CSV table of C-alpha atoms in Angstrom, one decimal:
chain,number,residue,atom,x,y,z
V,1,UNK,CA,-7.0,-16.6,-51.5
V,2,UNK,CA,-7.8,-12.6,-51.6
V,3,UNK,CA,-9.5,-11.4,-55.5
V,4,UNK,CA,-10.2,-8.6,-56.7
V,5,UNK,CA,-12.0,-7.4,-60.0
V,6,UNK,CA,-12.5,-4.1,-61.9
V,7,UNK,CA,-14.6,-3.8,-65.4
V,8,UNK,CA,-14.6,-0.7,-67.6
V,9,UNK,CA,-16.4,0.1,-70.5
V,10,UNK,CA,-14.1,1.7,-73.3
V,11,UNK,CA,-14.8,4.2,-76.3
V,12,UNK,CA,-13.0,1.6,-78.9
V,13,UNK,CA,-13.1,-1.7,-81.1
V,14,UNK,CA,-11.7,-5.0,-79.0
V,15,UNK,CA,-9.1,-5.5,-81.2
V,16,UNK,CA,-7.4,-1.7,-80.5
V,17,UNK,CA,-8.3,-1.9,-77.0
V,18,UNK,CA,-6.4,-5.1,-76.8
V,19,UNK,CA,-3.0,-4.0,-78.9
V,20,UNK,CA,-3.0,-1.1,-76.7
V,21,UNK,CA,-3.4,-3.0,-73.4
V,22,UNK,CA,-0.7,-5.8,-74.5
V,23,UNK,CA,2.0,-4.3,-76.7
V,24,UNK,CA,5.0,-4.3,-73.6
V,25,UNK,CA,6.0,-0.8,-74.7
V,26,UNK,CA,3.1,0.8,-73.6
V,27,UNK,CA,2.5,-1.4,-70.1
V,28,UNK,CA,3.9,1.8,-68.1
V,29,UNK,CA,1.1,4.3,-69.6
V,30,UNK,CA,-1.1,2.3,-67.9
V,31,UNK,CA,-0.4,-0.4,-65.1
V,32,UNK,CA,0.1,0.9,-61.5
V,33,UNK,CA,3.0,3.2,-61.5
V,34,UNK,CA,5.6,1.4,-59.1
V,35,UNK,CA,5.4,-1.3,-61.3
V,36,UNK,CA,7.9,-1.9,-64.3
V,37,UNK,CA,7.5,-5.3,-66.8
V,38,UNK,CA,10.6,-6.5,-68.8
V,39,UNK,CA,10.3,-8.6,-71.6
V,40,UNK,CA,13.0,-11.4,-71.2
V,41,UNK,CA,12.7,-14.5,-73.4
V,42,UNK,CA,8.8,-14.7,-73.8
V,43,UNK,CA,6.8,-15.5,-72.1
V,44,UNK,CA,9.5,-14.5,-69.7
V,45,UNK,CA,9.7,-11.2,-68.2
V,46,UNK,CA,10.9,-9.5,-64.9
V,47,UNK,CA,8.6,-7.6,-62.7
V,48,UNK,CA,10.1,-4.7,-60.7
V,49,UNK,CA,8.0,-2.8,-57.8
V,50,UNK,CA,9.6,0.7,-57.3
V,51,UNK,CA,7.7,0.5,-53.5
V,52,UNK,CA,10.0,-2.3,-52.4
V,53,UNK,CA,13.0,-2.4,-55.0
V,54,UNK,CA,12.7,-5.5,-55.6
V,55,UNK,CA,12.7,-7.7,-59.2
V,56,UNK,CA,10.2,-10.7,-59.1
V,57,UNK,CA,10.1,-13.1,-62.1
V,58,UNK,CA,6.9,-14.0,-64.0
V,59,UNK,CA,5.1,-14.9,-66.8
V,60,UNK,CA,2.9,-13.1,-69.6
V,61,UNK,CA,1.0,-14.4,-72.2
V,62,UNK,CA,-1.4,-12.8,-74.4
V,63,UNK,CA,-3.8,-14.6,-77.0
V,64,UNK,CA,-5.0,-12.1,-79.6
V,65,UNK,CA,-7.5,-15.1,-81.0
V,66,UNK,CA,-9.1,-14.9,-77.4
V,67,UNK,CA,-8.4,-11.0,-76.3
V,68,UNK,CA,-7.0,-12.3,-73.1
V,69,UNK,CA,-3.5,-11.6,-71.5
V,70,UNK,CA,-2.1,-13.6,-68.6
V,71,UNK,CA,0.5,-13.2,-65.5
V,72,UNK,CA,1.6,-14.6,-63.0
V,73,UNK,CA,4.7,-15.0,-60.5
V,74,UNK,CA,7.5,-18.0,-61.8
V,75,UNK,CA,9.1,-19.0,-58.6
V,76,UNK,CA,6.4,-18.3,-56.0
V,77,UNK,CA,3.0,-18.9,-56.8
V,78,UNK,CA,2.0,-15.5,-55.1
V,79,UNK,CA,-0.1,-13.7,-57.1
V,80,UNK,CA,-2.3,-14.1,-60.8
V,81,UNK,CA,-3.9,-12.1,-63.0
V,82,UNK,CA,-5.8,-11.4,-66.6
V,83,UNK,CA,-7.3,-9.0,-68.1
V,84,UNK,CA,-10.3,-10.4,-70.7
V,85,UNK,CA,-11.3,-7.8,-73.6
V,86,UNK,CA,-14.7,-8.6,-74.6
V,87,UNK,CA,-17.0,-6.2,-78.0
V,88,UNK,CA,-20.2,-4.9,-77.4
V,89,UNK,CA,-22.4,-3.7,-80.0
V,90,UNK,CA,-21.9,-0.6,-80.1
V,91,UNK,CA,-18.4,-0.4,-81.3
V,92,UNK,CA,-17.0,-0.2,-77.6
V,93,UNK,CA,-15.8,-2.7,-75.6
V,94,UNK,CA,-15.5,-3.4,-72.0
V,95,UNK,CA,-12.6,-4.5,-70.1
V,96,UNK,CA,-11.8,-6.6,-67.2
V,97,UNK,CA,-8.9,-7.0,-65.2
V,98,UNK,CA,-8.5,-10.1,-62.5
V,99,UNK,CA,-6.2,-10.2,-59.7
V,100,UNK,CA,-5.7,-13.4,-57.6
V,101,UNK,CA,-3.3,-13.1,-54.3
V,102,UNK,CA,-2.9,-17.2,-53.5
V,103,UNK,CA,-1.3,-15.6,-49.5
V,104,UNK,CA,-4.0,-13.8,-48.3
V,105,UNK,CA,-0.6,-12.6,-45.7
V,106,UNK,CA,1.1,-11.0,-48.9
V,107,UNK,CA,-2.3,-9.1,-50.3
V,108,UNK,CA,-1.8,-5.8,-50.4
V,109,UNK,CA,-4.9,-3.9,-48.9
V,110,UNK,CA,-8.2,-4.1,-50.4
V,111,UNK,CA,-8.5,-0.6,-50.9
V,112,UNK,CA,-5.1,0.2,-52.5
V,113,UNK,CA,-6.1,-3.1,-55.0
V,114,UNK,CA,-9.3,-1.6,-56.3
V,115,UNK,CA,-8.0,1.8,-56.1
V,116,UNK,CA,-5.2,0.8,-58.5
V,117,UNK,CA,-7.4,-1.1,-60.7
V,118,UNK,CA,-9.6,1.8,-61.1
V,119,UNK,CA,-6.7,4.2,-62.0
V,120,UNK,CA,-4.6,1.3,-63.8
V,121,UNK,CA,-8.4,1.0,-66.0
V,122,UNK,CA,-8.7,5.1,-66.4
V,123,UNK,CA,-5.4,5.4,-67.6
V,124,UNK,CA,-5.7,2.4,-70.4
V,125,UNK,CA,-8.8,4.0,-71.5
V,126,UNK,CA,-7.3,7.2,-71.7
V,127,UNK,CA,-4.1,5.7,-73.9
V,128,UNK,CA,-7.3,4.1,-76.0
V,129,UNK,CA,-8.5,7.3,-76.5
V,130,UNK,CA,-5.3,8.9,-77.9
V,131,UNK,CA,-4.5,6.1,-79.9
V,132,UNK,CA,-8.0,6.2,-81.4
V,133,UNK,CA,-7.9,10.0,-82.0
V,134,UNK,CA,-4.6,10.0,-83.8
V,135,UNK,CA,-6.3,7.2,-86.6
V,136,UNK,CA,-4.1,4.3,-84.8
């Protein structure tokens, strides 16, 4: 099993922070740009991955009560992830994203991983900011 892990510390309240992150229209501001979600029938949704072309089913669940969102493949086991927002006393909040591949053989390169995380993380933050700024 290949992880990987990526914290960020973000200029908002938890509770905006995780909206933002886990409301499906806004997944493509921020997740890696090849990859597309579609909402089926919740917690159902479609995956595609513009790098290979090809649609991979999974699973999503978020639990507002514990600022956590899940994910994971349905038919293969291949890969898992969360991302956990947690307050901090300062009226920010930090963020961490998870990713589990269960075939270290279909783990994409360490360095493309994190590299994604960090921009996947930047560009959430960014969205944060915006949706801050405008009062929302």
């Amino acid at each position: 099993m290949t992880e990987y892990e990526r914290t960020r510390t973000m200029p908002a309240l938890p509770e905006l922070v995780f909206d933002q992150a886990c409301d499906p229209g806004r997944f493509d501001a921020w997740m890696p740009r090849d990859l597309h979600v579609r909402v089926d029938d919740p917690p159902a949704v479609t995956v595609h991955e513009d790098r290979t072309g090809e649609d991979e089913r999974g699973l999503l669940r978020a639990q507002k009560d514990q600022m956590r969102m899940e994910w994971g493949t349905r038919d293969n086991g291949r890969y898992a992830g969360w991302l956990q927002v947690a307050g901090l006393d300062t009226g920010t909040s930090q963020v961490t994203v998870h990713l589990s591949f269960f075939d270290a053989k279909s783990a994409p390169p360490r360095e493309e991983v994190e590299q994604l995380l960090e921009d996947s993380l930047a560009r959430l933050e960014e969205q944060v900011r915006l949706r801050a700024d405008s009062g929302g």
